[in-house]
mmCIF file of C-alpha atoms in Angstrom:
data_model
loop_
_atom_site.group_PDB
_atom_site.id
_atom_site.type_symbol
_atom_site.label_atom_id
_atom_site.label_comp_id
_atom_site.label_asym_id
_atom_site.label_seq_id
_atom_site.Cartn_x
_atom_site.Cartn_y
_atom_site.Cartn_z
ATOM 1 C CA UNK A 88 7.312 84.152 128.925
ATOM 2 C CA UNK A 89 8.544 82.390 125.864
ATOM 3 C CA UNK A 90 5.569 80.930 123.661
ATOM 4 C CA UNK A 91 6.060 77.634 121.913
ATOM 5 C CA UNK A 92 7.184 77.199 118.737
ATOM 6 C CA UNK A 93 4.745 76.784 115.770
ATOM 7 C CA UNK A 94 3.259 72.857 115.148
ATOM 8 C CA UNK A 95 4.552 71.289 112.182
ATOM 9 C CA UNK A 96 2.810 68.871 110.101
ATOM 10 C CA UNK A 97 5.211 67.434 107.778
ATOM 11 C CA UNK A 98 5.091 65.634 104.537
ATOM 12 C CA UNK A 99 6.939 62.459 103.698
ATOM 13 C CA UNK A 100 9.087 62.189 100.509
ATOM 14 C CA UNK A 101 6.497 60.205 98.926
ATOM 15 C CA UNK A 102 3.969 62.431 99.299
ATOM 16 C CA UNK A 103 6.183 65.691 98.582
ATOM 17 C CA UNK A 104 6.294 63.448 94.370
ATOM 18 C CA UNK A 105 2.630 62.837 94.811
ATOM 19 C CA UNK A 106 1.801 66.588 95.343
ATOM 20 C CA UNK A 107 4.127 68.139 93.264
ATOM 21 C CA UNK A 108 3.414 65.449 90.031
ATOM 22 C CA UNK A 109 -0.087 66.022 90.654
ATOM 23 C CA UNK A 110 0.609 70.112 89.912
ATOM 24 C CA UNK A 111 2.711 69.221 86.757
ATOM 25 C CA UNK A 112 0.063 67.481 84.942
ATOM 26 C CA UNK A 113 -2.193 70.131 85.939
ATOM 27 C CA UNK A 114 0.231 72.470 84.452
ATOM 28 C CA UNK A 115 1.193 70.501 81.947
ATOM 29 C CA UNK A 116 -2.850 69.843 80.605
ATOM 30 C CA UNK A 117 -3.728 73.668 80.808
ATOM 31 C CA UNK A 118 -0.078 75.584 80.414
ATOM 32 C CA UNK A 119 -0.610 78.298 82.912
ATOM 33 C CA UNK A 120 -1.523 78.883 86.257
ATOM 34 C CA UNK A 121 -3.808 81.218 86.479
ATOM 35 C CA UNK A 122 -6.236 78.962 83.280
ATOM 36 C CA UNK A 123 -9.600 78.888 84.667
ATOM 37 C CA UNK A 124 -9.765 75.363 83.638
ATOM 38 C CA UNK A 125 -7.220 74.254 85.793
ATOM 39 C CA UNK A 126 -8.833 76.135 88.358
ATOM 40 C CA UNK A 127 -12.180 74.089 87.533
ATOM 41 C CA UNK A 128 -9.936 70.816 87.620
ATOM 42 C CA UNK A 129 -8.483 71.159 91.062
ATOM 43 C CA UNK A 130 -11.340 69.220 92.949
ATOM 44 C CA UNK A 131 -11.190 66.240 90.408
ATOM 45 C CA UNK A 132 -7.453 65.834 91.269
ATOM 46 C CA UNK A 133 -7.491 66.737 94.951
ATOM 47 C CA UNK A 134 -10.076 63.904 94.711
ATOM 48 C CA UNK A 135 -7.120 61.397 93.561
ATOM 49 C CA UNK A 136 -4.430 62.227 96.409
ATOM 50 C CA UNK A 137 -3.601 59.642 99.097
ATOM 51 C CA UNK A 138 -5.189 59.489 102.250
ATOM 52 C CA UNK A 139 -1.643 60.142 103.647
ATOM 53 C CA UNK A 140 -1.990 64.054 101.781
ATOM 54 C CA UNK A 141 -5.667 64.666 102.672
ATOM 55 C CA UNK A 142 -4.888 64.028 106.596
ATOM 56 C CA UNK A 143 -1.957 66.248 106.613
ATOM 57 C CA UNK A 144 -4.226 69.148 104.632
ATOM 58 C CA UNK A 145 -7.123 68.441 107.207
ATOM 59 C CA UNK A 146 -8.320 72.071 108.868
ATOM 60 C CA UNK A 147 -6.304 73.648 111.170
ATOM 61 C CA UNK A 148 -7.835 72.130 114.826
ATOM 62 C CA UNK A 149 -5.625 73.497 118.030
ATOM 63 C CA UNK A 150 -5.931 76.690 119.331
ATOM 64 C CA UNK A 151 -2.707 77.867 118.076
ATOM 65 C CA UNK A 152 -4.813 78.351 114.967
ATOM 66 C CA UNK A 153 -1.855 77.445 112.610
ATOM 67 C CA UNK A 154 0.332 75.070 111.611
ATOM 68 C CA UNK A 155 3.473 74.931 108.977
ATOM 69 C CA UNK A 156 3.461 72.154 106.295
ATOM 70 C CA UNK A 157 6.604 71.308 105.917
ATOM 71 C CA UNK A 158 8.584 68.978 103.180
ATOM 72 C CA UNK A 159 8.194 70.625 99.969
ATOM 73 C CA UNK A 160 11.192 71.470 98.251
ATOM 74 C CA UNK A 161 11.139 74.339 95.592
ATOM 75 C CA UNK A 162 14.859 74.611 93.831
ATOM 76 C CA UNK A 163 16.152 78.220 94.502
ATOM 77 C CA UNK A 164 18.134 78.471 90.993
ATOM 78 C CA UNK A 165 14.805 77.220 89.292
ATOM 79 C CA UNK A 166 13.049 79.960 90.622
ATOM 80 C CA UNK A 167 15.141 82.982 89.210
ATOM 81 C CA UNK A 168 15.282 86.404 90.726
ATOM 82 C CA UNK A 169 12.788 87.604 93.346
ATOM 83 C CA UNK A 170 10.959 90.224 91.155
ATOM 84 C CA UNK A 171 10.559 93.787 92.198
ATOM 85 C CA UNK A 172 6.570 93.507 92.050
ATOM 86 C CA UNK A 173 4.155 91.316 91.645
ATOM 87 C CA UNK A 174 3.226 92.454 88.455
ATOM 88 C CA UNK A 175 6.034 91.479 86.711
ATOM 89 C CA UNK A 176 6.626 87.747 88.106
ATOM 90 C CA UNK A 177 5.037 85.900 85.330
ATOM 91 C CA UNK A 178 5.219 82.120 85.453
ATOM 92 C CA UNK A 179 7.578 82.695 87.625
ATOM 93 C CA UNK A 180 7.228 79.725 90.145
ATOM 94 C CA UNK A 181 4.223 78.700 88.085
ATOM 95 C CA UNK A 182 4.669 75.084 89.857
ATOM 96 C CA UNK A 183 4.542 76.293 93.026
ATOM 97 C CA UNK A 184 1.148 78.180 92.557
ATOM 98 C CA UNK A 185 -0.134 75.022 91.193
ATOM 99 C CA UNK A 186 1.303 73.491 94.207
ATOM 100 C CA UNK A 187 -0.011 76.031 96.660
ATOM 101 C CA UNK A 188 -3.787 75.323 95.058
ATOM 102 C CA UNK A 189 -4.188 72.238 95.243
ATOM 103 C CA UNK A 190 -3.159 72.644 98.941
ATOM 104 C CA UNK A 191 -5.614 75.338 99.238
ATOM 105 C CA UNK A 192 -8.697 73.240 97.577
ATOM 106 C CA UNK A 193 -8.121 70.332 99.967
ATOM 107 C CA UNK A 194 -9.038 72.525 102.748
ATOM 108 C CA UNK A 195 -12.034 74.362 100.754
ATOM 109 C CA UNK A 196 -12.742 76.950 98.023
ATOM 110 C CA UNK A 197 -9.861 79.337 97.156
ATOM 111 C CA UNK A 198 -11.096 82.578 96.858
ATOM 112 C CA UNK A 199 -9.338 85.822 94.577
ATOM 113 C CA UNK A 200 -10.277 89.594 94.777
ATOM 114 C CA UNK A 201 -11.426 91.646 91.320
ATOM 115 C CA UNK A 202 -9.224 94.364 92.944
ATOM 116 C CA UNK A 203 -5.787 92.696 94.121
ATOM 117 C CA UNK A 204 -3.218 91.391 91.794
ATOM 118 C CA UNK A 205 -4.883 90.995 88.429
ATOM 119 C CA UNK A 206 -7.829 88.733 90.046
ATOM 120 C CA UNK A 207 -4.928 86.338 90.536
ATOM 121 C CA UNK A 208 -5.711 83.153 93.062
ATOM 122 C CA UNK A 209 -2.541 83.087 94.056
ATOM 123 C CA UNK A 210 -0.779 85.984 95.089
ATOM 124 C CA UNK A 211 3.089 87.406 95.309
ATOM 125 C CA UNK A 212 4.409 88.898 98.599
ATOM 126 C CA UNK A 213 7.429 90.366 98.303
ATOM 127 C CA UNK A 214 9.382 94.179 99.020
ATOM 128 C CA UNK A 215 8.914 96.729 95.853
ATOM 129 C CA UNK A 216 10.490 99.681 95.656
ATOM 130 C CA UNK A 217 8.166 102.959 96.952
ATOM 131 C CA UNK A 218 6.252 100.574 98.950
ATOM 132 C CA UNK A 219 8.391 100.354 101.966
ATOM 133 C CA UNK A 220 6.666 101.799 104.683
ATOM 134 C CA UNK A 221 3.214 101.015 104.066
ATOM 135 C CA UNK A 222 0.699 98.383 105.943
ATOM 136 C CA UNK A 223 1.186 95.876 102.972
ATOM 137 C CA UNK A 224 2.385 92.665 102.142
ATOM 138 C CA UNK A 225 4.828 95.148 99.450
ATOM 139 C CA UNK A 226 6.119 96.984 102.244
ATOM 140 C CA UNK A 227 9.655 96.103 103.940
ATOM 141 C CA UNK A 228 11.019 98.776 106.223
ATOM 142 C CA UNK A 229 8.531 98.784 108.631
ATOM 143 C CA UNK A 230 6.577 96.220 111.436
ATOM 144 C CA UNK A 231 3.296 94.682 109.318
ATOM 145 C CA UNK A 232 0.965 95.306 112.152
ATOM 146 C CA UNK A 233 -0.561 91.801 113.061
ATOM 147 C CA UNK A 234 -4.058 91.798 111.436
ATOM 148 C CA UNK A 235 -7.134 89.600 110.226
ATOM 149 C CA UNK A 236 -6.435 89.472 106.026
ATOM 150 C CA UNK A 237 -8.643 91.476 104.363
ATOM 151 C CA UNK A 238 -10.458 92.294 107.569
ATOM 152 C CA UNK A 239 -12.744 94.601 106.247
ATOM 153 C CA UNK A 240 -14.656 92.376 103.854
ATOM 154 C CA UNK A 241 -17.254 90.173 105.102
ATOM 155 C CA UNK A 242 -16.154 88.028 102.531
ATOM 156 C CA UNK A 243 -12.495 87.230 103.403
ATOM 157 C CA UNK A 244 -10.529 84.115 103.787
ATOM 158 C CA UNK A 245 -11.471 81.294 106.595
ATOM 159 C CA UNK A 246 -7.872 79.750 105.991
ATOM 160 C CA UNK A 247 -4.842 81.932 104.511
ATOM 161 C CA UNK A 248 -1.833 80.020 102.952
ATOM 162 C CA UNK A 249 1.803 81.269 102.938
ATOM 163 C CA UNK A 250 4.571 79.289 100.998
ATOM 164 C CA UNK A 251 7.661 80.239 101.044
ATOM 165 C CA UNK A 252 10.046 80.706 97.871
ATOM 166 C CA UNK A 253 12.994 82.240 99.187
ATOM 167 C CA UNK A 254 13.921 83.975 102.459
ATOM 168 C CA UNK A 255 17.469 83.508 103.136
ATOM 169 C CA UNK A 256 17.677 86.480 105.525
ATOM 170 C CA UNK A 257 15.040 84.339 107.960
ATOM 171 C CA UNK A 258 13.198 87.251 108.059
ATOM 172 C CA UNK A 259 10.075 86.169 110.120
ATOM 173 C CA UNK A 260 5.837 85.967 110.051
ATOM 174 C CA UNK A 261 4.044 86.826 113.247
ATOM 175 C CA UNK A 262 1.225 85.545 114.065
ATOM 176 C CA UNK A 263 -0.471 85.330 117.002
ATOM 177 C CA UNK A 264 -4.105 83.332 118.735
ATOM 178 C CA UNK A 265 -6.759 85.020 119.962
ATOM 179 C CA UNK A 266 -7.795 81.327 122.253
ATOM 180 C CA UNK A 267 -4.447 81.865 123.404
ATOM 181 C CA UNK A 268 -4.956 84.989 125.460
ATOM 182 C CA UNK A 269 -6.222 86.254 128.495
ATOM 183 C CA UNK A 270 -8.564 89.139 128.126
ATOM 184 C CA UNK A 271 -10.807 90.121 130.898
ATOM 185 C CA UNK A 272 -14.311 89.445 131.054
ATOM 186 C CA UNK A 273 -14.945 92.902 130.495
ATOM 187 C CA UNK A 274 -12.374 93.794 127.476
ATOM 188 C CA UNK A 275 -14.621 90.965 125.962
ATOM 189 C CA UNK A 276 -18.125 92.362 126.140
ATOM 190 C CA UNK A 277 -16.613 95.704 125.187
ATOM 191 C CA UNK A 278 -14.849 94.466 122.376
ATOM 192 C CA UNK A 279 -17.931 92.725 120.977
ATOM 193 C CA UNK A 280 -19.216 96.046 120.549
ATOM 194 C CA UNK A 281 -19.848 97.135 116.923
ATOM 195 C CA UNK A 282 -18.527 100.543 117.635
ATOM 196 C CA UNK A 283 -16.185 101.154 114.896
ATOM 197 C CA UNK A 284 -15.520 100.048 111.240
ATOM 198 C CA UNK A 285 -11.894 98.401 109.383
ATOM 199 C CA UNK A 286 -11.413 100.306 105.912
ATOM 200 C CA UNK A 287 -10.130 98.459 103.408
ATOM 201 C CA UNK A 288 -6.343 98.507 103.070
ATOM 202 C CA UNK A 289 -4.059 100.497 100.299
ATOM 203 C CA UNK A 290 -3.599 96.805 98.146
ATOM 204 C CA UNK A 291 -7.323 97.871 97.284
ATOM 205 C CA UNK A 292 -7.235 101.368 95.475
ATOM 206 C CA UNK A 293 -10.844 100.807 94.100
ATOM 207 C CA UNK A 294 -12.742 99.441 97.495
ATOM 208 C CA UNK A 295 -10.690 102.394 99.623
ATOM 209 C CA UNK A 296 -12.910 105.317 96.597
ATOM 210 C CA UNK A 297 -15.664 103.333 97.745
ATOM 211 C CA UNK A 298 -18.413 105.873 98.126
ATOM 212 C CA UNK A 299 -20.515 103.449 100.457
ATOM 213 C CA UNK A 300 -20.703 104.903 104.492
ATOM 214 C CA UNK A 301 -18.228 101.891 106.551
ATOM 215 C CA UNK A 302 -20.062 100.238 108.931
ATOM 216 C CA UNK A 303 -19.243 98.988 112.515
ATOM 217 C CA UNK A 304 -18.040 95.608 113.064
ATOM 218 C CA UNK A 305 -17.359 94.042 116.180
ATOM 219 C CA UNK A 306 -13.889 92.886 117.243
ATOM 220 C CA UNK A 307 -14.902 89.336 118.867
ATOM 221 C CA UNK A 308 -17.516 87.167 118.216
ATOM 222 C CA UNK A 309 -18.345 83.937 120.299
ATOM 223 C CA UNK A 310 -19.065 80.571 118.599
ATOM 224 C CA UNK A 311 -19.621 77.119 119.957
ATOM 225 C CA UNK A 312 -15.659 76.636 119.662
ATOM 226 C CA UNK A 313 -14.901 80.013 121.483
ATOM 227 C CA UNK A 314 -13.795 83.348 120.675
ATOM 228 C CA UNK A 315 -12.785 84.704 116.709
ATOM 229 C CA UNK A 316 -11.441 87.373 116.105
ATOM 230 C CA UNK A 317 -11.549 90.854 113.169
ATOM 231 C CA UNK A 318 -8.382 93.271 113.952
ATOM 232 C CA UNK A 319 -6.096 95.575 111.886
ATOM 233 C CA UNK A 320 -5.465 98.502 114.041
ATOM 234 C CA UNK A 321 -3.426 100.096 111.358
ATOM 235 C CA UNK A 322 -7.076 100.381 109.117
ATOM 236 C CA UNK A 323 -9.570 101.019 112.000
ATOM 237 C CA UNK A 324 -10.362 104.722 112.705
ATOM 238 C CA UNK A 325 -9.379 104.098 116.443
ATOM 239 C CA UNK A 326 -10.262 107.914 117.222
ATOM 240 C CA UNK A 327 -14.140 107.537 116.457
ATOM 241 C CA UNK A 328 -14.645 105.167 119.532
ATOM 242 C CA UNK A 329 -15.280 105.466 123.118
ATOM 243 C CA UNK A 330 -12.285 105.697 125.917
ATOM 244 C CA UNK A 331 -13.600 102.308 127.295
ATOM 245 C CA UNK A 332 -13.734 100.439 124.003
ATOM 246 C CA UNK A 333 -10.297 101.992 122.908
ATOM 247 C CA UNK A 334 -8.805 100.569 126.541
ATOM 248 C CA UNK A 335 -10.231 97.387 126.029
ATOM 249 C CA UNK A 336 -9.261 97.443 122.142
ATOM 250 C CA UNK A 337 -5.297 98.282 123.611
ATOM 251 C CA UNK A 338 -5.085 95.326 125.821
ATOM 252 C CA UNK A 339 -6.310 93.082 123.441
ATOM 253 C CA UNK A 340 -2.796 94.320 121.031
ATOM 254 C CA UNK A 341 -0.968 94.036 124.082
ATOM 255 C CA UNK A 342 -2.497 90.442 124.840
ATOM 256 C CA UNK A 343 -1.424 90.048 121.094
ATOM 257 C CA UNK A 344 1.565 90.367 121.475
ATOM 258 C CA UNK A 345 2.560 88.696 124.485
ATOM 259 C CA UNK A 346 1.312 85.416 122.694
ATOM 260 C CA UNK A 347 2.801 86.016 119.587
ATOM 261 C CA UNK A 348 4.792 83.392 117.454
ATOM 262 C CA UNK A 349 7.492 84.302 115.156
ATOM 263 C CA UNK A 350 8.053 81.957 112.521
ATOM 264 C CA UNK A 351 10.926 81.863 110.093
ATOM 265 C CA UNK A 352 9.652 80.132 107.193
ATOM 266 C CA UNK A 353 11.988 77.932 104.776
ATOM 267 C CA UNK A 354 11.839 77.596 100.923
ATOM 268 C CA UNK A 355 8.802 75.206 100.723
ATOM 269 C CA UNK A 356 6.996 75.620 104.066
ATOM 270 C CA UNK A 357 3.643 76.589 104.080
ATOM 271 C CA UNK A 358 2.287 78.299 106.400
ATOM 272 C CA UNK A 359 -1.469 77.366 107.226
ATOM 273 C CA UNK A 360 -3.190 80.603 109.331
ATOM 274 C CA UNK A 361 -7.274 80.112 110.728
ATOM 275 C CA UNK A 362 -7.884 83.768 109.589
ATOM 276 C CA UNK A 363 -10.546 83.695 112.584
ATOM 277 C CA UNK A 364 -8.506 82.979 115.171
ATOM 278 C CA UNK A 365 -5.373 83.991 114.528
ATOM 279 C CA UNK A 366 -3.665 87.571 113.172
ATOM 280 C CA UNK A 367 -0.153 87.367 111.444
ATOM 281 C CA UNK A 368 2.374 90.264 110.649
ATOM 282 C CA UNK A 369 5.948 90.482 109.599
ATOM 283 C CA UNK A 370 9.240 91.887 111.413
ATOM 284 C CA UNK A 371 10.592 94.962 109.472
ATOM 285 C CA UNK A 372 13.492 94.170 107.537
ATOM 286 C CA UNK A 373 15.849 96.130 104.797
ATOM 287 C CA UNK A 374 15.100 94.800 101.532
ATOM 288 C CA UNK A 375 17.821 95.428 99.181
ATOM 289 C CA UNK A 376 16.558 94.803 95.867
ATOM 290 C CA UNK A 377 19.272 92.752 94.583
ATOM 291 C CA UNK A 378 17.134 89.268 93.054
ATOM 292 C CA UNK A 379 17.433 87.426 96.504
ATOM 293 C CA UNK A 380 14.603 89.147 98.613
ATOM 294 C CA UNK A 381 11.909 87.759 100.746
ATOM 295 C CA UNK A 382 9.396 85.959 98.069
ATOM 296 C CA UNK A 383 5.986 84.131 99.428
ATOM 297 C CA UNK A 384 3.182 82.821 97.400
ATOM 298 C CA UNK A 385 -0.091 83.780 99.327
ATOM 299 C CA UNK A 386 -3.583 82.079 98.595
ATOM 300 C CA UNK A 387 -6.854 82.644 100.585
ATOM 301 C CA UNK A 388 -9.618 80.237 101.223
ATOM 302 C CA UNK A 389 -13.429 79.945 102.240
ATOM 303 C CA UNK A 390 -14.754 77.046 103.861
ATOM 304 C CA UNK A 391 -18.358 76.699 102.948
ATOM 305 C CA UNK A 392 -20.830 76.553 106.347
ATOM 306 C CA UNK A 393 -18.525 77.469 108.388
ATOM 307 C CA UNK A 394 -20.698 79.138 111.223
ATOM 308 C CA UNK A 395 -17.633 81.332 112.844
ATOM 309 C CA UNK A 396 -18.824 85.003 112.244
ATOM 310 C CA UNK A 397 -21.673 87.391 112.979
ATOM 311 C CA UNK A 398 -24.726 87.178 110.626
ATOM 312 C CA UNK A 399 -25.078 90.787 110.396
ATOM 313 C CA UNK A 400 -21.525 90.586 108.542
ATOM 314 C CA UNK A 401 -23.872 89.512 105.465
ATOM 315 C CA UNK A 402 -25.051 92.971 104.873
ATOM 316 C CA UNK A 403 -22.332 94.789 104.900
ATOM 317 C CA UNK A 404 -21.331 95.877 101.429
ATOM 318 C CA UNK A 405 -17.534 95.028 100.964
ATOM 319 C CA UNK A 406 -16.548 98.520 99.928
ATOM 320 C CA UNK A 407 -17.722 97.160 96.039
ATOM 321 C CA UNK A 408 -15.216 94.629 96.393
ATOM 322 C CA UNK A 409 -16.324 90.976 94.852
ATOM 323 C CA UNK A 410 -14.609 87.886 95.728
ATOM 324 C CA UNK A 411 -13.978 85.308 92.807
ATOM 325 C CA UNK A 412 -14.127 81.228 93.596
ATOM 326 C CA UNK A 413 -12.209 79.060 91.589
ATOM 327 C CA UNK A 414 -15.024 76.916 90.040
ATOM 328 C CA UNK A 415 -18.420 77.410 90.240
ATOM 329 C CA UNK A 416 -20.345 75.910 93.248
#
């Protein structure tokens, strides 16, 4: 059965200036992106938006568990070539990460990792070459397995942010609500079973030498707004759990993936993901390398309070991993 498409919240043309002259001062004031005084500076100015930008930025609140923000404009020619790795992009698109943080800190705290890109808040997604096949946002030739980011830190994202620089092959984002499915009573109480642990993924050399035993995590929790969810099948040891949890675990992919969403995000959408509720992927696709590939800016956030995960998640170590805020509490 076809699934709907995903909900759009778009911005105006007014408030498309607003945003985007808002990130040029910043830029402008502290002449680079990643300065940890602009960083300490985003709440003052998301403080000074219109109402008009703080209602489209409000939390994602349907059960799709996503929405795309739609309206902003980046200018492909501006940009330059999609670069073959993150490391070497530079200011490349140093607008657009200004952009992409002030949309992140009017939905919370963005949040950066010691061990991914450089401690970087905002991050680079595209194909590099060697990387092809792996379960990373670097890889191209294969399906990115729909997963919770960073699922194995107790510390990851409550929102994650995808903007879109350049994707003229349409290549598309899965993603796909856990509300949305229909699991049996039963898959349920199995699968909120702490049975097996998620190891950290191969973006995070240090945390995967980690010399720290992995601990079991359940893969659904209830709260008082329903079920959340912690998958990514391609990092959980599958073969260390029990025939019944495994069969429940399988139905819940396959429930997965009969609900799942493909969007084809333009230059400027956003793509706004409840990291609880929802897992995202990609399609495979051939990158070729040539300047013009796939390029999306990713940023993570934390929403302070939010009661949507088990408390016995705050004693698990993080395989040594430490998230960074972007100003202090």
């Amino acid at each position: 059965m076809p699934t709907p498409p995903a909900p759009v919240r778009p911005l105006d043309a007014a408030a498309v200036r607003e945003l985007t002259a808002a990130a040029s001062e910043l830029l402008a004031d502290h002449g680079s992106a990643i300065s940890p005084e602009l960083l300490a500076d985003l709440p003052r100015t998301c403080a000074r938006l219109s109402e008009e930008i703080h209602g489209a930025l409000r939390p994602v609140d349907t059960s799709d568990g996503l929405f795309v923000l739609h309206g902003l404009q980046p200018d492909d020619s501006e940009l330059g070539s999609t670069p073959a790795h993150w490391s070497s992009v530079g200011d490349a698109g140093a607008l657009w990460d200004v952009v992409l943080l002030l949309v992140s800190a009017l939905m919370g705290t963005p949040i950066a990792w010691e061990g991914q890109q450089d401690g970087r808040f905002v991050h680079n997604i595209l194909p590099s070459p060697g990387h092809e096949s792996e379960q990373t946002g670097a890889s191209s030739s294969v399906l990115l397995t729909p997963h919770t980011e960073d699922a194995f830190h107790p510390g990851r994202a409550h929102l994650l942010l995808l903007c879109c620089m350049r994707n003229h092959d349409n290549i598309a984002t899965t993603a796909a609500s856990i509300r949305m499915t229909s699991l049996a009573d039963e898959d349920v109480e199995q699968l909120r079973r702490p049975v097996v642990p998620i190891l950290p993924d191969d973006a995070y050399e240090q945390a995967r030498q980690f010399a720290g035993r992995p601990a079991p995590v359940p893969t659904l929790f209830d709260t008082n707004e329903g079920l959340t969810m912690r998958f990514d099948p391609a990092y959980t040891p599958l073969e260390e759990a029990d025939e019944a949890w495994r069969a429940a675990y399988g139905r819940l992919g396959d429930e997965l993936a009969r609900v799942s969403v493909a969007v084809s995000l333009e230059p400027g959408d956003v793509l706004v993901v409840d990291n609880d509720i929802v897992v995202h992927g990609r399609v495979p696709f051939r990158a070729r390398y040539d300047g013009a590939d796939r390029w999306l800016k990713r940023a993570s956030v934390r929403v302070e309070d939010r009661a949507t995960r088990p408390l016995a998640e705050r004693d698990e170590h993080g395989y040594g991993q430490a998230a960074l805020t972007a100003w202090a509490a």
